[in-house]
Short mmCIF file of C-alpha atoms and ligand atoms in Angstrom, two decimals:
data_model
loop_
_atom_site.label_atom_id
_atom_site.label_comp_id
_atom_site.label_asym_id
_atom_site.label_seq_id
_atom_site.Cartn_x
_atom_site.Cartn_y
_atom_site.Cartn_z
CA MET A 1 51.75 -78.42 51.59
CA PRO A 2 48.86 -75.63 52.75
CA LEU A 3 45.40 -76.44 53.52
CA ARG A 4 42.71 -75.24 51.29
CA ILE A 5 39.50 -74.65 52.26
CA ASP A 6 36.88 -73.80 49.70
CA VAL A 7 33.78 -72.22 50.96
CA ILE A 8 30.52 -72.85 48.54
CA THR A 9 27.25 -70.61 49.78
CA ILE A 10 24.26 -67.89 48.85
CA PHE A 11 25.88 -65.52 51.73
CA PRO A 12 29.34 -64.56 50.92
CA ASP A 13 29.69 -61.76 52.83
CA TYR A 14 29.29 -64.28 56.30
CA PHE A 15 32.73 -64.92 55.57
CA ALA A 16 34.43 -62.08 55.78
CA PRO A 17 35.53 -62.88 59.29
CA LEU A 18 37.88 -65.07 58.31
CA GLN A 19 40.23 -62.33 56.54
CA LEU A 20 40.35 -61.23 60.35
CA SER A 21 42.81 -62.05 63.60
CA LEU A 22 44.48 -65.76 63.41
CA MET A 23 42.35 -66.61 60.59
CA GLY A 24 43.39 -63.81 58.65
CA LYS A 25 47.68 -64.62 59.62
CA ALA A 26 46.95 -68.28 59.14
CA GLN A 27 46.45 -67.06 55.30
CA GLN A 28 48.81 -64.27 55.27
CA SER A 29 51.59 -66.97 56.45
CA GLY A 30 50.44 -69.59 53.33
CA LEU A 31 49.93 -72.16 55.75
CA VAL A 32 46.18 -71.91 54.67
CA THR A 33 44.22 -70.34 51.63
CA ILE A 34 40.64 -70.33 52.01
CA ALA A 35 38.55 -69.09 48.77
CA ILE A 36 34.68 -68.77 49.00
CA HIS A 37 32.33 -69.31 46.39
CA ASP A 38 28.80 -67.75 45.68
CA LEU A 39 26.78 -70.84 44.59
CA ARG A 40 24.35 -68.23 42.55
CA GLU A 41 27.59 -67.82 39.92
CA PHE A 42 26.69 -72.20 39.03
CA THR A 43 22.77 -71.53 38.48
CA SER A 44 22.12 -71.54 34.84
CA ASP A 45 18.31 -69.65 34.76
CA ARG A 46 18.06 -65.92 34.51
CA HIS A 47 16.47 -65.90 38.21
CA ARG A 48 19.84 -67.56 39.72
CA SER A 49 17.02 -70.07 41.31
CA VAL A 50 18.62 -72.45 44.13
CA ASP A 51 15.70 -73.83 45.57
CA ASP A 52 12.49 -75.77 45.03
CA THR A 53 9.63 -77.30 46.80
CA PRO A 54 10.27 -80.58 48.49
CA TYR A 55 9.46 -83.63 46.99
CA GLY A 56 6.64 -85.46 49.09
CA GLY A 57 5.38 -82.51 50.70
CA GLY A 58 6.27 -80.22 53.38
CA ALA A 59 7.20 -76.93 54.51
CA GLY A 60 9.87 -75.03 53.64
CA MET A 61 12.11 -75.20 50.37
CA VAL A 62 14.93 -77.96 49.53
CA MET A 63 18.38 -76.29 47.84
CA THR A 64 18.63 -78.33 44.04
CA PRO A 65 21.38 -80.48 43.30
CA GLU A 66 22.65 -79.22 39.96
CA PRO A 67 24.04 -75.83 41.22
CA TRP A 68 26.08 -77.70 43.87
CA GLY A 69 26.84 -80.36 41.40
CA GLN A 70 28.19 -77.34 39.15
CA ALA A 71 29.97 -75.89 42.32
CA ILE A 72 31.55 -78.65 43.83
CA ASP A 73 33.23 -80.04 40.14
CA ALA A 74 34.49 -76.40 39.77
CA VAL A 75 37.19 -77.33 42.93
CA VAL A 76 36.74 -81.00 43.91
CA THR A 77 40.08 -83.01 43.16
CA ASP A 78 40.82 -87.16 44.36
CA GLN A 79 42.27 -85.19 47.81
CA SER A 80 39.08 -83.35 49.05
CA THR A 81 36.85 -83.85 51.62
CA LEU A 82 33.63 -82.52 51.45
CA ILE A 83 31.88 -81.30 54.67
CA VAL A 84 28.20 -80.74 54.69
CA PRO A 85 26.97 -78.90 57.96
CA THR A 86 24.00 -80.44 59.06
CA PRO A 87 21.51 -80.49 61.92
CA ALA A 88 21.32 -84.55 60.90
CA GLY A 89 25.02 -84.84 61.06
CA LYS A 90 27.74 -86.40 63.38
CA LEU A 91 28.33 -84.25 66.37
CA PHE A 92 31.70 -81.64 65.46
CA SER A 93 34.41 -82.12 68.08
CA GLN A 94 38.37 -80.95 69.02
CA PRO A 95 38.85 -84.78 67.41
CA VAL A 96 37.07 -83.86 64.62
CA ALA A 97 38.46 -80.72 64.35
CA ALA A 98 42.02 -82.28 64.78
CA GLU A 99 41.21 -84.77 61.75
CA LEU A 100 40.38 -81.49 59.31
CA ALA A 101 43.28 -79.81 59.97
CA HIS A 102 45.28 -82.30 58.92
CA SER A 103 43.52 -82.84 55.36
CA THR A 104 44.81 -81.59 52.14
CA HIS A 105 42.08 -79.96 51.00
CA LEU A 106 38.40 -78.83 52.41
CA ILE A 107 35.46 -78.09 50.62
CA PHE A 108 32.47 -76.93 52.79
CA ALA A 109 28.68 -76.94 51.44
CA CYS A 110 26.63 -74.48 53.32
CA GLY A 111 23.00 -75.24 53.12
CA ARG A 112 19.99 -72.97 53.56
CA TYR A 113 16.48 -73.38 53.97
CA GLU A 114 15.55 -77.16 54.78
CA GLY A 115 19.12 -78.86 53.14
CA ILE A 116 20.51 -79.72 49.97
CA ASP A 117 18.86 -82.31 47.81
CA GLN A 118 20.36 -85.64 49.10
CA ARG A 119 21.98 -87.19 45.48
CA VAL A 120 24.67 -84.41 46.33
CA VAL A 121 26.08 -86.15 48.95
CA GLU A 122 25.24 -89.38 47.64
CA TYR A 123 26.50 -88.64 43.98
CA TYR A 124 30.11 -87.35 45.95
CA ARG A 125 29.97 -90.22 48.48
CA PRO A 126 31.68 -92.93 45.97
CA ARG A 127 34.32 -90.48 44.78
CA ILE A 128 35.52 -88.81 47.71
CA ASP A 129 35.43 -88.48 51.74
CA VAL A 130 32.01 -87.14 52.62
CA ARG A 131 31.16 -85.73 56.23
CA GLU A 132 28.02 -84.97 57.19
CA LEU A 133 28.57 -82.30 60.88
CA SER A 134 26.43 -80.67 63.06
CA ILE A 135 28.05 -78.46 65.48
CA GLY A 136 25.35 -78.87 68.20
CA ASP A 137 21.27 -79.72 68.85
CA TYR A 138 20.08 -76.36 67.72
CA VAL A 139 18.57 -74.96 65.19
CA LEU A 140 19.90 -72.49 62.64
CA ALA A 141 19.13 -70.77 59.39
CA GLY A 142 21.92 -72.39 57.61
CA GLY A 143 25.17 -74.25 57.14
CA ASP A 144 27.14 -70.89 56.96
CA VAL A 145 27.65 -70.52 60.85
CA ALA A 146 28.38 -73.84 61.48
CA THR A 147 31.38 -73.17 58.90
CA LEU A 148 32.93 -70.43 60.38
CA ALA A 149 33.13 -72.53 63.86
CA MET A 150 34.39 -75.53 62.02
CA ILE A 151 37.16 -73.76 60.16
CA GLU A 152 38.51 -71.75 63.11
CA ALA A 153 38.43 -74.48 65.37
CA SER A 154 40.70 -76.41 62.10
CA VAL A 155 42.77 -74.00 61.17
CA ARG A 156 43.85 -73.16 64.58
CA LEU A 157 45.17 -76.75 64.64
CA VAL A 158 47.13 -76.14 61.24
CA PRO A 159 50.71 -76.88 62.70
CA GLY A 160 52.80 -73.40 62.54
CA VAL A 161 48.99 -71.34 62.74
CA LEU A 162 49.22 -70.84 66.54
CA GLY A 163 52.15 -68.52 67.40
CA ASN A 164 52.39 -70.30 70.66
CA PRO A 165 51.89 -74.34 70.54
CA GLU A 166 52.57 -74.37 74.38
CA SER A 167 48.67 -73.22 74.25
CA LEU A 168 47.94 -76.24 72.40
CA VAL A 169 49.96 -78.56 74.73
CA GLU A 170 48.14 -77.57 77.54
CA GLU A 171 44.60 -77.92 75.47
CA SER A 172 45.60 -81.68 74.66
CA HIS A 173 46.96 -82.46 78.56
CA GLN A 174 43.66 -80.53 80.19
CA LEU A 175 41.99 -82.42 82.78
CA PRO A 176 38.82 -84.38 81.61
CA GLY A 177 36.30 -81.29 82.24
CA VAL A 178 36.58 -77.96 81.66
CA GLU A 179 38.93 -75.22 82.09
CA TYR A 180 39.45 -73.73 85.68
CA PRO A 181 38.72 -69.95 85.82
CA SER A 182 40.93 -67.16 84.84
CA TYR A 183 42.45 -64.01 86.35
CA THR A 184 44.55 -61.32 85.73
CA LYS A 185 45.53 -57.67 86.40
CA PRO A 186 44.19 -55.75 89.07
CA PRO A 187 44.49 -57.49 91.95
CA THR A 188 41.17 -56.04 93.02
CA TRP A 189 38.62 -55.44 91.00
CA ARG A 190 35.16 -53.68 92.24
CA GLY A 191 35.91 -55.02 95.50
CA LEU A 192 36.14 -58.24 94.39
CA ASP A 193 40.00 -59.87 94.73
CA VAL A 194 41.77 -62.49 93.01
CA PRO A 195 41.91 -65.89 94.94
CA GLU A 196 45.10 -65.62 97.06
CA VAL A 197 46.60 -68.73 96.23
CA LEU A 198 47.12 -67.17 92.43
CA LEU A 199 49.24 -64.66 93.69
CA SER A 200 50.90 -66.94 96.26
CA GLY A 201 53.77 -68.12 93.61
CA HIS A 202 52.99 -72.06 95.44
CA HIS A 203 53.30 -73.67 92.07
CA ASP A 204 52.06 -77.14 93.78
CA GLN A 205 49.49 -74.95 95.56
CA ILE A 206 48.01 -73.20 92.40
CA ALA A 207 48.19 -76.51 89.84
CA ARG A 208 45.75 -78.24 93.04
CA TRP A 209 43.51 -75.60 93.03
CA ARG A 210 42.95 -74.86 89.56
CA ALA A 211 42.22 -78.97 89.28
CA GLU A 212 39.60 -78.34 91.82
CA GLN A 213 37.81 -75.59 90.39
CA SER A 214 38.24 -77.63 87.10
CA THR A 215 36.51 -80.45 88.89
CA ILE A 216 33.75 -77.88 90.74
CA ARG A 217 32.80 -76.21 87.23
CA THR A 218 32.76 -79.73 85.24
CA THR A 219 30.17 -81.26 87.94
CA HIS A 220 28.11 -77.71 87.67
CA ASN A 221 28.35 -77.56 83.81
CA ARG A 222 29.07 -80.00 82.47
CA PRO A 223 28.57 -83.17 84.21
CA ASP A 224 28.72 -85.37 81.22
CA LEU A 225 32.39 -84.58 80.83
CA LEU A 226 33.17 -86.13 84.58
CA PRO A 227 34.70 -89.33 84.08
CA GLY A 228 32.75 -92.27 84.57
CA SER A 229 30.06 -90.61 83.30
N1 J9Q B 301 20.89 -76.14 61.52
C1 J9Q B 301 21.25 -75.98 60.71
C2 J9Q B 301 20.98 -75.56 59.44
C3 J9Q B 301 21.70 -75.83 58.15
C4 J9Q B 301 22.72 -76.27 58.77
C5 J9Q B 301 23.30 -76.48 59.35
C6 J9Q B 301 22.66 -76.21 60.62
C7 J9Q B 301 23.48 -76.95 61.85
C8 J9Q B 301 24.59 -77.46 61.83
N2 J9Q B 301 25.18 -77.66 63.15
C9 J9Q B 301 24.23 -77.19 63.98
O1 J9Q B 301 22.75 -77.26 63.33
#
């Protein structure tokens, strides 16, 4: 059963990259099907408007619920998971990507402006799995880029999508913390040499060096990932 993904957005062109590379191959292989829907196709007024001023005042505009209700109703089944990218959401992570990769149907509601009228979440929550997700603590102009990131992170975990499952094994067995630095040919580049140990063929020494480098890098860049932190 392929994973079906429906993306609803006012910027369908944002999702052209999903036709390229790994994501494109995943679709050609039949493991995943991705459909992009223009929210404005689900409006009923002459101006195809999708937003209005916020109740309670405040800056910016809020996306009105009805076009979203029409658009989601057009694709939703009782097997659907509705994902709403929002800075107010739970933090997306590799474990969440793995969960999404094993779903049947994902609907991404890409909001712009100050967000989508909260009643859209409230309406579908009793009916299907609804997840408000953030990809990090920074402000984007909308949910489209967050959706691209979540789709790529999840689809690559769909069994069969990655040609070499070995890379998933290494990822899953990865030591806590960040990856060690990587090198390839040439052995010397602009006067800089590849660390000797990597050319030695001593696999135990290489593994030790890589573990040390991971710890050094994690301590410097991501102390929050160190064990016991
Ligand atoms: N900043 C945003 C604005 C609109 C929709 C999502 C986001 C978001 C998602 N993850 C981080 O930010």
